CSV table of C-alpha atoms in Angstrom, one decimal:
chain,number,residue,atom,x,y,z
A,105,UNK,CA,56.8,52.3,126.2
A,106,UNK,CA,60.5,53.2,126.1
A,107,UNK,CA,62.2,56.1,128.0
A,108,UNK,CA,62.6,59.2,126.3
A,109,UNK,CA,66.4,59.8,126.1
A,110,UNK,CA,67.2,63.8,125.5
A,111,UNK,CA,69.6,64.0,123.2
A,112,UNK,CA,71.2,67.0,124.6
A,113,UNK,CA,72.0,65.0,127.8
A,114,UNK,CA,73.8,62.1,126.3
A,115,UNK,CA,75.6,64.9,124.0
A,116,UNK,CA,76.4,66.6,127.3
A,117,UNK,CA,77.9,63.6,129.0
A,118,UNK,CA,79.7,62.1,126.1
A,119,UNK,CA,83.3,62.7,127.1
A,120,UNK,CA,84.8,62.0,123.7
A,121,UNK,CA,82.5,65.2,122.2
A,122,UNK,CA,83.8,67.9,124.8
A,123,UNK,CA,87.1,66.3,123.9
A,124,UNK,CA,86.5,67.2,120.0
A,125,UNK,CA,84.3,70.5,121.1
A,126,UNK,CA,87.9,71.9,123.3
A,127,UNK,CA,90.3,71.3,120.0
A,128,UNK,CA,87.4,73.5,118.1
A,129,UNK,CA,87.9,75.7,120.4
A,130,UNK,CA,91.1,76.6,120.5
A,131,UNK,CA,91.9,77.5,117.1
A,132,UNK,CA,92.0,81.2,117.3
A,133,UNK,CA,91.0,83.2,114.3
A,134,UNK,CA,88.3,83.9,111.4
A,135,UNK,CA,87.7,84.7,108.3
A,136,UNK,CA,88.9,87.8,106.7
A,137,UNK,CA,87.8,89.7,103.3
A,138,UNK,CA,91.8,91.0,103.1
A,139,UNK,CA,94.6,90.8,104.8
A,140,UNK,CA,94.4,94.3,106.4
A,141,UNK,CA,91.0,93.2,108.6
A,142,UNK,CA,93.2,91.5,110.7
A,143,UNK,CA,93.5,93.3,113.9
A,144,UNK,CA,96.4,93.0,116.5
A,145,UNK,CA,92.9,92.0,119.1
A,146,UNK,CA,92.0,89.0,116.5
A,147,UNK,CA,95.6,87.4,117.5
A,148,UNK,CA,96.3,85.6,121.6
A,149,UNK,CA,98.8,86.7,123.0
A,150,UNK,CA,99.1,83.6,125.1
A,151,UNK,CA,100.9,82.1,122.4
A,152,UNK,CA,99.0,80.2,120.3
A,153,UNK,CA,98.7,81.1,116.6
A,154,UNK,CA,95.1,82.6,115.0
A,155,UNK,CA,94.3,81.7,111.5
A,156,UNK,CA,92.6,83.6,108.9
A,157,UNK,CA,91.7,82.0,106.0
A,158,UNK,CA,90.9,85.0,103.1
A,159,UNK,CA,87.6,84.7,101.3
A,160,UNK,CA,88.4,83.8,98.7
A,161,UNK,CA,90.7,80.9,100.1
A,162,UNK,CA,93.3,82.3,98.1
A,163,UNK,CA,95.7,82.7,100.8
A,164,UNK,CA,95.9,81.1,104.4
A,165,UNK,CA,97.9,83.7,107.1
A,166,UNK,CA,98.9,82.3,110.6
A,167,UNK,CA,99.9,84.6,112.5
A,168,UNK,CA,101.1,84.5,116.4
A,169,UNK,CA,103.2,87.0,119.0
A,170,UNK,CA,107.1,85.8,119.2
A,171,UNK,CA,108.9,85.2,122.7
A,172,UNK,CA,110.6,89.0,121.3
A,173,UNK,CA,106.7,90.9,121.4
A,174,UNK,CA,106.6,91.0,118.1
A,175,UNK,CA,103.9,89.3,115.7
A,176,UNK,CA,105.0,86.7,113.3
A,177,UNK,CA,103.2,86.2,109.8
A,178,UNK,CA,103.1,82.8,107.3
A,179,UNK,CA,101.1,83.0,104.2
A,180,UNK,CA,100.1,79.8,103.3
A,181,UNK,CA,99.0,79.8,99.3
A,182,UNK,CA,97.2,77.8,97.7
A,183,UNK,CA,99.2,74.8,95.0
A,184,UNK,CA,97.0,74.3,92.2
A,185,UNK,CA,96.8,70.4,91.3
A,186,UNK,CA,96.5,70.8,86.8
A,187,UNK,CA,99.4,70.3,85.4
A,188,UNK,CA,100.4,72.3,82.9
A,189,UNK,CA,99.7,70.5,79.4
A,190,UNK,CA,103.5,69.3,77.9
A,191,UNK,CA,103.2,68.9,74.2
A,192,UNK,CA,105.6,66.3,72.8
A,193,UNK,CA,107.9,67.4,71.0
A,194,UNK,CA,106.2,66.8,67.1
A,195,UNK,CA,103.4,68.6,67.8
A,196,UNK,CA,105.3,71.7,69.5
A,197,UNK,CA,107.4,71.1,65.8
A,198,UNK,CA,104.0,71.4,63.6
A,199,UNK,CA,102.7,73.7,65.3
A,200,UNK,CA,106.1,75.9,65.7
A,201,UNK,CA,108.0,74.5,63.1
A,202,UNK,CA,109.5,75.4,59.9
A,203,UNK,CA,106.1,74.3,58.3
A,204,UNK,CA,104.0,75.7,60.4
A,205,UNK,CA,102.0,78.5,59.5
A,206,UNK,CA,103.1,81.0,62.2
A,207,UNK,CA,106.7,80.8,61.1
A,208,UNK,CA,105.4,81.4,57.3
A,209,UNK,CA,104.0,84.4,58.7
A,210,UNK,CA,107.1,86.0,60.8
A,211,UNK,CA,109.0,85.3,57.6
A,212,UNK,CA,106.9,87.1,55.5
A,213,UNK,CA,106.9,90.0,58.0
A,214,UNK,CA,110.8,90.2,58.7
A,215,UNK,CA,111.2,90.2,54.8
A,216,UNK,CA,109.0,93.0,54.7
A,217,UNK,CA,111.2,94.9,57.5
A,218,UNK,CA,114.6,94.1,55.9
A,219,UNK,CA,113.2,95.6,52.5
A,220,UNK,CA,111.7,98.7,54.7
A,221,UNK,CA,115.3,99.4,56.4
A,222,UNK,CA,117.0,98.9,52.6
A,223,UNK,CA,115.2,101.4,51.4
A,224,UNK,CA,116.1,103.1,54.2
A,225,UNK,CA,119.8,102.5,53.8
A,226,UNK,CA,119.2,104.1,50.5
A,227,UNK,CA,117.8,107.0,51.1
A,228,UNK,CA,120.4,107.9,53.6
A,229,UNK,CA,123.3,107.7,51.1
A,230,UNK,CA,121.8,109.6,48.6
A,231,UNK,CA,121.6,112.2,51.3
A,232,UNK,CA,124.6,111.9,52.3
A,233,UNK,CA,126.2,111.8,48.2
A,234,UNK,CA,123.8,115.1,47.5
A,235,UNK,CA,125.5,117.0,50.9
A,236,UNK,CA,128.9,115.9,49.5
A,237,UNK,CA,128.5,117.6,45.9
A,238,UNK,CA,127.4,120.8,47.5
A,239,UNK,CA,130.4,120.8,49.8
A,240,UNK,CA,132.5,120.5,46.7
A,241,UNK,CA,130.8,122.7,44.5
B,342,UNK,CA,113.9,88.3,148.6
B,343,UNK,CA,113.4,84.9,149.4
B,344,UNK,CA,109.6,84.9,149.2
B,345,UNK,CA,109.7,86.8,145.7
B,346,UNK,CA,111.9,84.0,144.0
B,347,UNK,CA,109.4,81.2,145.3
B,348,UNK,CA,106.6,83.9,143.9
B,349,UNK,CA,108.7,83.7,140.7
B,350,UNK,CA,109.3,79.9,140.8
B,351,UNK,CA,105.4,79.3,141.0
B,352,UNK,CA,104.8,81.6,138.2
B,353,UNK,CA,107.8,79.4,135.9
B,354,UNK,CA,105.8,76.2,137.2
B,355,UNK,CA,102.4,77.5,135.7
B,356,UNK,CA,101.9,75.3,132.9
B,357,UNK,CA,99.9,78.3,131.6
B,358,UNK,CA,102.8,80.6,131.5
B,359,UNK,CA,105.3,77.9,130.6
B,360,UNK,CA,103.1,77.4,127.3
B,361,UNK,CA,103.7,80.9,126.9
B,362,UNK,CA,106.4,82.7,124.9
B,363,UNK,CA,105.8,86.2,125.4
B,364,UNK,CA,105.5,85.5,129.3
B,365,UNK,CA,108.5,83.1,129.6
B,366,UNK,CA,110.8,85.3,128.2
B,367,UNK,CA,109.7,88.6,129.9
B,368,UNK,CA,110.2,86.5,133.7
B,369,UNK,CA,113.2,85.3,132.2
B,370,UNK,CA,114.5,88.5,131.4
B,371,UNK,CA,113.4,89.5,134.6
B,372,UNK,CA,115.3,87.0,136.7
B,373,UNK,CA,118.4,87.6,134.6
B,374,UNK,CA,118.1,91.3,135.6
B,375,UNK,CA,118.0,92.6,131.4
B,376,UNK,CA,115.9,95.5,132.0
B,377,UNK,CA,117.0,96.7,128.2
B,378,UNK,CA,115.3,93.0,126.9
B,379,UNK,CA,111.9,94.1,129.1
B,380,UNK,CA,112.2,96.9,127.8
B,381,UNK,CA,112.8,96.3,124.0
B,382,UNK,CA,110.1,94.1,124.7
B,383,UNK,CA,107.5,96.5,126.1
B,384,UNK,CA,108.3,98.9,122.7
B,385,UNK,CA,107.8,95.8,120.3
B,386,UNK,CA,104.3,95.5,122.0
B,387,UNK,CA,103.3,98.4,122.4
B,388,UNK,CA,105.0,99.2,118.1
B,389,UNK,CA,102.6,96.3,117.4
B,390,UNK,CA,99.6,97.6,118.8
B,391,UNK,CA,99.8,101.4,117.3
B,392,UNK,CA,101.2,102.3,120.1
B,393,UNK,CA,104.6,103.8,122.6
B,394,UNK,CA,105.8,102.9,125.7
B,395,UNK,CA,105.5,106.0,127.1
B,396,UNK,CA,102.0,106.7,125.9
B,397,UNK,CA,100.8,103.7,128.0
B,398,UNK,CA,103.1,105.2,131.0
B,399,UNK,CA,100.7,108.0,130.8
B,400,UNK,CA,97.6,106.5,130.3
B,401,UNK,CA,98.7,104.5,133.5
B,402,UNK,CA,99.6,107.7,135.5
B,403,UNK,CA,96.0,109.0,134.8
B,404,UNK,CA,94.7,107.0,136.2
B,405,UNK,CA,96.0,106.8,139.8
B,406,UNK,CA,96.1,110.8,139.5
């Protein structure tokens, strides 16, 4: 029959876990819904920085007390991997182009506003001719 | 004044205190004899934590009275 070995104990005297344990442990901080939970407590004031990672891992902001006494904040954003999609250039021309249908359509509608402000144009100078001949008469 | 600057010197050795901005600075200041840096110090503080210098003065002096 073999010893029984607790695992706590080996887990206890294994050097290289404190070692990894003690760099958990100093990383000051926590998770916040918003940036305005963070309290002037939540950050040491023995120099090291805290980190609070929002919720919605939007945003990551370090912040830490200066040599000065004052409190020093980095945002840290988050860089979104997708590309944007780059059409090359003959489809951007089919689908933008003088064949395409959406410039059919803006021509159709700036003919109807040049006719609209013709008519406009128009109406003005008869106005204006009608004003005239009552002047004069 | 002999005793206080081997105080002082200890306190600079503290590898504690040397990892330390805040505190380096302040005995710095100290030993340079820029009471205005302490004290622009002191109001960034206390500015950072809602609070004045001369509030925490009297929440000191209440104490001892």
């Amino acid at each position: 029959m073999q010893p029984y070995i607790n695992p706590a104990y080996f887990m206890y005297n294994n050097p290289y876990i404190h070692q990894n344990q003690s760099v958990q442990a100093a990383l000051n901080g926590r998770v916040v819904p918003t940036i305005d939970h963070i309290t002037v407590n939540d950050i040491p004031m023995d120099g090291n920085i805290a980190v609070f990672p929002l919720q919605d891992l939007s945003e990551i902001v370090v912040k830490n007390w200066d040599a000065t006494g004052k409190i020093t904040t980095r945002h840290f954003k988050e860089v979104l991997e997708i590309q944007p999609t780059i059409l090359p250039s003959e489809d951007i021309k089919i689908e933008y182009g003088a064949n395409g249908e959406l410039a059919e359509v803006f021509s159709k509608r700036f003919d109807e506003l040049t006719a609209k402000i013709d008519k406009l144009e128009e109406t003005f100078s008869k106005t204006r001719k009608v004003k005239k001949e009552i002047e004069t008469e | 004044m002999k005793q206080l600057n081997t105080v002082l010197q200890a306190i600079l050795n503290n590898p504690q205190i040397q990892n330390n901005p805040i505190a380096m600075n302040a005995l710095q200041m100290y030993r340079a004899g820029d009471s205005q840096g302490l004290q622009k110090m002191a109001e960034n503080i206390c500015k950072e934590r809602g609070t004045t210098t001369n509030e925490i003065k009297n929440a000191i002096m209440q104490r001892f009275s």
